[in-house]
Amino acid sequence: MVGIEDLRRPAVYALQTLAVAACYFAVGRLGLVRQLVVEGAVVTPIWPPTGLAVACLLIFGMRCLPGIALGVLLVVMSITSLRPAVIGTLAGNTGAPVCAYLLLRRVGFRTDLSRLRDGVALVFLGALASMLISATVGVGLLVLTDKLAGHAFWPVWLAWWVGDAMGVLLVTPLLLLLHAARWPPSLSRWKEASGLALIACGLVPLATYSRVSLLFLIYPLLIWAALRFQLWGSILCALLASTAATIAATDEAGPFEQLTRVEVMIELQAFNGSMALTALLLSAVITEQRNTRRSVERACQDLVEVLAHLTAGDTPHTRPPKDADGPRREPEEQ
């Protein structure tokens, strides 16, 4: 007789696969709302499904790969008919997040993003390096199937690559934070957080829709968010700014009004990339420095207690050591 647990495991796995596929399809359709035309090819400035796929792999492991592949297939079929070239696109869009996951795991990536090395790894390995696969395969298939002229390969490839990388830089950290968040959240600085949110909601649309180039005004806001709220504040601020800039660029409004399509793509992707890089790396540096300071403070406190016991003539009872990157470890029994 088959046990209940034996039946439950395949059912849970099937539900997880369908959930990942449904989420991938939903954010894929959301990413297709705003598009740019580069050399006759339609590209998305930010492609959120790549960030979702990398986050799912980092959280659940390779067992969510069928759900990602199914989600890619559903998104592609919603755009075009099922043809042999679709298999190549499916392989490229699935292989890029898998490559990102394997590279990040190889270098000891930690999903809490509390170290500078984790932020650097996510930027250069998870986003910039791994997304070369999806961009090269996707644009290469367009050229091979005569849907794109050979001379247009590099502009379209650049737009595709940056769009996929932006999905990883903006969406993956947010999903990792949501997965590790404690609920209900702490409201110790809710007044400052509310003030920051109100200023961001007023300043970001002004900067992205003003005919005068005011995009630089967002950077002090981003620095404030990183200093006070670390990755939570900086990544939400960067996501808001990048979304608003993408909407303005696709509407050809504000600083993007009198630019050619290629110039719009270059200016938008340069702004989005710099925002994401600043948010990730600055918040990682601040978080790592705060963790180091707390470790030094704990070590000094332990030393003070030891000296107090020695002065009193008692046997010091030291607390178990705690390193900067991990939890406290109990002393091993002899």
Coordinates of C-alpha atoms in Angstrom, one line a residue:
M1 CA 0.0 0.0 0.0
V2 CA 1.4 3.4 -1.0
G3 CA 1.9 5.7 2.0
I4 CA 0.4 9.2 2.2
E5 CA 3.8 10.8 2.2
D6 CA 4.7 9.0 -1.1
L7 CA 1.7 10.5 -2.8
R8 CA 2.1 13.9 -1.2
R9 CA 5.6 14.5 -2.4
P10 CA 4.8 14.3 -6.2
A11 CA 1.7 16.4 -5.7
V12 CA 3.7 19.1 -3.8
Y13 CA 6.4 19.1 -6.5
A14 CA 3.8 19.4 -9.3
L15 CA 2.1 22.3 -7.5
Q16 CA 5.5 24.0 -7.0
T17 CA 6.3 23.5 -10.7
L18 CA 3.0 25.0 -11.8
A19 CA 3.4 27.9 -9.3
V20 CA 6.8 28.8 -10.7
A21 CA 5.6 28.6 -14.3
A22 CA 2.5 30.7 -13.5
C23 CA 4.7 33.4 -11.8
Y24 CA 7.2 33.4 -14.7
F25 CA 4.4 33.8 -17.2
A26 CA 2.7 36.6 -15.2
V27 CA 5.9 38.7 -14.8
G28 CA 6.8 37.9 -18.4
R29 CA 3.5 39.4 -19.6
L30 CA 4.2 42.4 -17.3
G31 CA 7.6 42.9 -18.8
L32 CA 6.1 43.0 -22.3
V33 CA 3.9 45.9 -21.4
R34 CA 6.8 48.4 -22.1
Q35 CA 8.9 47.8 -25.2
L36 CA 11.6 49.5 -27.3
V37 CA 12.2 49.0 -31.0
V38 CA 15.8 48.7 -31.9
E39 CA 16.8 48.1 -35.6
G40 CA 13.3 46.8 -36.2
A41 CA 13.4 44.3 -33.4
V42 CA 11.2 44.6 -30.3
V43 CA 13.1 44.4 -27.0
T44 CA 12.2 44.9 -23.3
P45 CA 14.3 47.4 -21.3
I46 CA 13.7 45.3 -18.1
W47 CA 12.9 41.6 -18.4
P48 CA 11.7 40.6 -14.9
P49 CA 11.4 36.8 -15.5
T50 CA 15.2 36.4 -15.5
G51 CA 15.3 37.8 -12.0
L52 CA 12.5 35.6 -10.9
A53 CA 14.2 32.5 -12.4
V54 CA 17.5 33.2 -10.7
A55 CA 15.8 33.9 -7.3
C56 CA 13.8 30.6 -7.6
L57 CA 16.9 28.6 -8.3
L58 CA 18.8 30.2 -5.4
I59 CA 15.9 29.6 -3.0
F60 CA 14.6 26.2 -4.1
G61 CA 17.5 24.7 -6.1
M62 CA 17.4 22.9 -9.4
R63 CA 14.1 21.2 -8.6
C64 CA 12.3 24.3 -9.9
L65 CA 14.0 24.1 -13.3
P66 CA 10.9 22.4 -15.0
G67 CA 8.7 25.2 -13.8
I68 CA 11.1 27.8 -15.3
A69 CA 11.2 26.0 -18.6
L70 CA 7.4 25.7 -18.7
G71 CA 7.1 29.4 -17.9
V72 CA 9.6 30.3 -20.7
L73 CA 7.5 28.1 -23.1
L74 CA 4.3 29.8 -22.1
V75 CA 5.7 33.3 -22.6
V76 CA 7.2 32.5 -26.0
M77 CA 4.0 30.8 -27.2
S78 CA 2.0 33.9 -26.1
I79 CA 4.2 36.0 -28.4
T80 CA 4.7 33.7 -31.5
S81 CA 3.6 30.4 -32.8
L82 CA 5.4 27.2 -31.9
R83 CA 8.3 26.7 -34.4
P84 CA 11.7 24.9 -34.3
A85 CA 13.4 28.2 -33.4
V86 CA 11.3 28.4 -30.2
I87 CA 13.3 25.4 -28.9
G88 CA 16.5 27.5 -29.1
T89 CA 14.9 30.5 -27.4
L90 CA 13.6 28.1 -24.7
A91 CA 17.1 26.7 -24.2
G92 CA 18.8 30.1 -24.0
N93 CA 16.3 31.7 -21.6
T94 CA 16.4 28.6 -19.4
G95 CA 20.1 28.1 -19.6
A96 CA 21.1 31.6 -18.6
P97 CA 19.5 31.5 -15.1
V98 CA 20.9 28.0 -14.5
C99 CA 24.3 29.3 -15.4
A100 CA 23.9 32.2 -13.0
Y101 CA 22.8 29.8 -10.2
L102 CA 25.8 27.5 -10.8
L103 CA 28.3 30.3 -10.9
L104 CA 26.9 32.0 -7.7
R105 CA 26.9 28.7 -5.8
R106 CA 30.4 28.1 -7.0
V107 CA 31.7 31.2 -5.3
G108 CA 29.8 30.7 -2.1
F109 CA 27.0 33.2 -2.7
R110 CA 24.8 34.0 0.3
T111 CA 21.2 35.0 -0.3
D112 CA 21.1 37.5 2.5
L113 CA 23.4 39.8 0.4
S114 CA 25.2 40.9 3.6
R115 CA 28.7 41.0 2.1
L116 CA 30.2 43.0 -0.6
R117 CA 31.4 39.9 -2.3
D118 CA 27.8 38.7 -2.6
G119 CA 26.7 42.0 -4.3
V120 CA 29.7 41.8 -6.7
A121 CA 29.0 38.2 -7.5
L122 CA 25.4 38.9 -8.3
V123 CA 26.3 41.8 -10.5
F124 CA 29.1 40.3 -12.5
L125 CA 28.4 36.6 -12.4
G126 CA 24.6 36.4 -12.0
A127 CA 23.7 39.3 -14.3
L128 CA 26.4 40.5 -16.7
A129 CA 28.1 37.2 -17.4
S130 CA 25.3 34.7 -17.3
M131 CA 22.8 36.7 -19.4
L132 CA 25.3 36.6 -22.3
I133 CA 23.8 33.2 -23.0
S134 CA 20.2 34.3 -23.5
A135 CA 21.1 37.4 -25.5
T136 CA 23.5 35.5 -27.8
V137 CA 21.1 32.6 -28.4
G138 CA 18.0 34.8 -28.8
V139 CA 19.5 37.3 -31.2
G140 CA 21.5 34.7 -33.0
L141 CA 18.3 32.8 -33.8
L142 CA 16.7 36.0 -35.2
V143 CA 19.6 36.4 -37.6
L144 CA 19.7 32.7 -38.6
T145 CA 16.0 32.7 -39.4
D146 CA 16.3 35.9 -41.4
K147 CA 14.1 37.9 -39.1
L148 CA 16.9 40.3 -38.3
A149 CA 19.6 41.7 -40.6
G150 CA 23.2 40.8 -39.8
H151 CA 24.3 44.4 -39.3
A152 CA 21.6 44.9 -36.6
F153 CA 23.0 42.0 -34.5
W154 CA 25.0 44.0 -32.0
P155 CA 22.5 46.8 -31.2
V156 CA 19.7 44.3 -30.6
W157 CA 22.1 42.0 -28.8
L158 CA 23.1 44.8 -26.4
A159 CA 19.5 45.8 -25.7
W160 CA 18.5 42.1 -25.1
W161 CA 21.5 41.5 -22.8
V162 CA 21.0 44.6 -20.7
G163 CA 17.3 44.0 -20.4
D164 CA 17.9 40.4 -19.0
A165 CA 20.7 41.7 -16.8
M166 CA 18.5 44.4 -15.4
G167 CA 15.9 41.8 -14.5
V168 CA 18.5 40.0 -12.3
L169 CA 19.8 43.2 -10.8
L170 CA 16.4 44.6 -9.8
V171 CA 14.1 41.6 -9.2
T172 CA 16.4 38.9 -7.8
P173 CA 17.5 40.9 -4.7
L174 CA 14.0 42.0 -3.9
L175 CA 12.7 38.4 -4.0
L176 CA 15.6 37.2 -1.9
L177 CA 14.8 39.9 0.7
L178 CA 11.1 39.0 0.7
H179 CA 11.9 35.3 1.2
A180 CA 14.1 36.0 4.2
A181 CA 12.0 38.8 5.7
R182 CA 10.6 38.5 9.1
W183 CA 6.9 39.2 9.4
P184 CA 5.5 41.4 10.7
P185 CA 8.3 43.9 9.8
S186 CA 9.9 46.2 12.3
L187 CA 8.3 49.6 12.3
S188 CA 11.0 51.3 14.5
R189 CA 11.7 53.9 11.7
W190 CA 8.3 54.0 10.0
K191 CA 8.2 57.9 10.1
E192 CA 11.5 58.2 8.2
A193 CA 10.5 55.4 5.8
S194 CA 7.2 57.1 5.1
G195 CA 9.0 60.4 4.5
L196 CA 11.4 58.7 2.2
A197 CA 8.6 57.1 0.3
L198 CA 6.7 60.3 -0.1
I199 CA 9.8 62.2 -1.4
A200 CA 10.6 59.4 -3.8
C201 CA 7.0 59.3 -5.2
G202 CA 7.3 63.0 -5.8
L203 CA 10.9 63.4 -7.0
V204 CA 11.2 60.3 -9.3
P205 CA 8.3 61.3 -11.6
L206 CA 9.6 64.8 -11.7
A207 CA 13.1 63.7 -12.7
T208 CA 12.0 61.2 -15.3
Y209 CA 9.3 63.3 -17.0
S210 CA 11.0 66.8 -16.9
R211 CA 12.3 68.0 -20.2
V212 CA 15.3 69.3 -18.4
S213 CA 17.7 66.4 -17.6
L214 CA 17.1 65.9 -13.8
L215 CA 17.8 62.2 -13.5
F216 CA 20.9 62.9 -11.4
L217 CA 18.5 64.1 -8.6
I218 CA 17.6 60.5 -7.9
Y219 CA 21.1 59.5 -6.7
P220 CA 21.0 61.4 -3.4
L221 CA 17.7 59.8 -2.7
L222 CA 19.2 56.4 -3.4
I223 CA 22.2 57.1 -1.1
W224 CA 19.8 58.1 1.6
A225 CA 17.8 54.9 1.2
A226 CA 21.0 52.8 1.3
L227 CA 22.4 54.5 4.4
R228 CA 19.3 54.3 6.4
F229 CA 17.6 51.1 5.2
Q230 CA 20.3 49.2 3.5
L231 CA 19.3 46.9 0.7
W232 CA 15.5 47.1 1.4
G233 CA 15.5 50.9 0.8
S234 CA 18.0 51.1 -2.0
I235 CA 16.6 48.3 -4.1
L236 CA 13.0 49.6 -3.8
C237 CA 14.2 53.1 -4.7
A238 CA 16.2 51.8 -7.7
L239 CA 13.2 49.7 -8.9
L240 CA 10.9 52.7 -8.6
A241 CA 13.3 54.9 -10.5
S242 CA 14.0 52.3 -13.2
T243 CA 10.3 51.6 -13.8
A244 CA 9.5 55.3 -14.0
A245 CA 12.4 55.9 -16.4
T246 CA 11.3 52.9 -18.6
I247 CA 7.8 54.3 -18.8
A248 CA 9.1 57.7 -19.8
A249 CA 11.5 56.3 -22.4
T250 CA 8.8 54.1 -24.0
D251 CA 6.5 57.2 -24.1
E252 CA 9.4 59.3 -25.5
A253 CA 8.8 61.8 -22.8
G254 CA 11.0 64.0 -20.5
P255 CA 14.7 63.7 -21.2
F256 CA 14.0 61.0 -23.9
E257 CA 11.7 63.2 -26.0
Q258 CA 14.0 64.3 -28.8
L259 CA 16.3 61.3 -29.0
T260 CA 16.5 58.6 -31.6
R261 CA 15.4 55.0 -30.7
V262 CA 19.0 53.9 -30.3
E263 CA 19.8 56.9 -28.2
V264 CA 16.8 56.3 -26.0
M265 CA 17.9 52.7 -25.5
I266 CA 21.5 53.7 -24.6
E267 CA 20.5 56.5 -22.2
L268 CA 17.8 54.4 -20.5
Q269 CA 20.0 51.3 -20.0
A270 CA 22.9 53.4 -18.8
F271 CA 20.6 55.0 -16.2
N272 CA 19.0 51.8 -15.1
G273 CA 22.3 49.9 -14.9
S274 CA 24.0 52.6 -12.8
M275 CA 21.0 52.8 -10.5
A276 CA 21.0 49.0 -9.9
L277 CA 24.8 48.8 -9.5
T278 CA 24.8 51.7 -7.0
A279 CA 21.9 50.2 -5.0
L280 CA 23.4 46.7 -4.7
L281 CA 27.1 47.6 -4.1
L282 CA 26.5 50.6 -1.8
S283 CA 24.0 48.7 0.4
A284 CA 26.3 45.7 0.5
V285 CA 29.3 47.8 1.7
I286 CA 27.1 49.5 4.4
T287 CA 25.7 46.2 5.6
E288 CA 29.1 44.6 5.8
Q289 CA 30.6 47.5 7.7
R290 CA 27.8 47.4 10.2
N291 CA 28.2 43.7 10.7
T292 CA 31.9 44.1 11.3
R293 CA 31.3 46.9 13.8
R294 CA 28.8 44.8 15.7
S295 CA 31.4 41.9 15.8
V296 CA 34.0 44.3 17.2
E297 CA 31.6 45.6 19.8
R298 CA 30.8 42.1 20.9
A299 CA 34.4 41.2 21.1
C300 CA 35.2 44.3 23.2
Q301 CA 32.2 43.5 25.5
D302 CA 33.5 39.9 26.0
L303 CA 37.0 41.3 26.8
V304 CA 35.6 43.7 29.4
E305 CA 33.7 40.8 31.1
V306 CA 36.8 38.6 31.1
L307 CA 38.9 41.4 32.6
A308 CA 36.2 42.1 35.2
H309 CA 36.2 38.5 36.3
L310 CA 40.0 38.3 36.4
T311 CA 40.2 41.5 38.5
A312 CA 37.7 39.9 41.0
G313 CA 39.7 36.7 41.1
D314 CA 36.9 34.6 39.6
T315 CA 37.1 32.2 36.7
P316 CA 36.0 34.0 33.7
H317 CA 32.9 32.6 31.9
T318 CA 33.4 33.7 28.3
R319 CA 30.6 33.6 25.8
P320 CA 31.0 31.3 22.8
P321 CA 32.8 33.1 20.0
K322 CA 30.9 34.6 17.1
D323 CA 32.5 35.3 13.8
A324 CA 31.4 38.1 11.5
D325 CA 29.6 35.9 8.9
G326 CA 27.9 33.3 11.0
P327 CA 25.9 32.5 14.1
R328 CA 27.4 31.7 17.5
R329 CA 28.9 28.3 17.8
E330 CA 28.7 26.3 21.0
P331 CA 32.1 25.0 22.4
E332 CA 32.7 21.4 21.5
E333 CA 32.7 18.9 24.3
Q334 CA 36.0 17.3 25.1

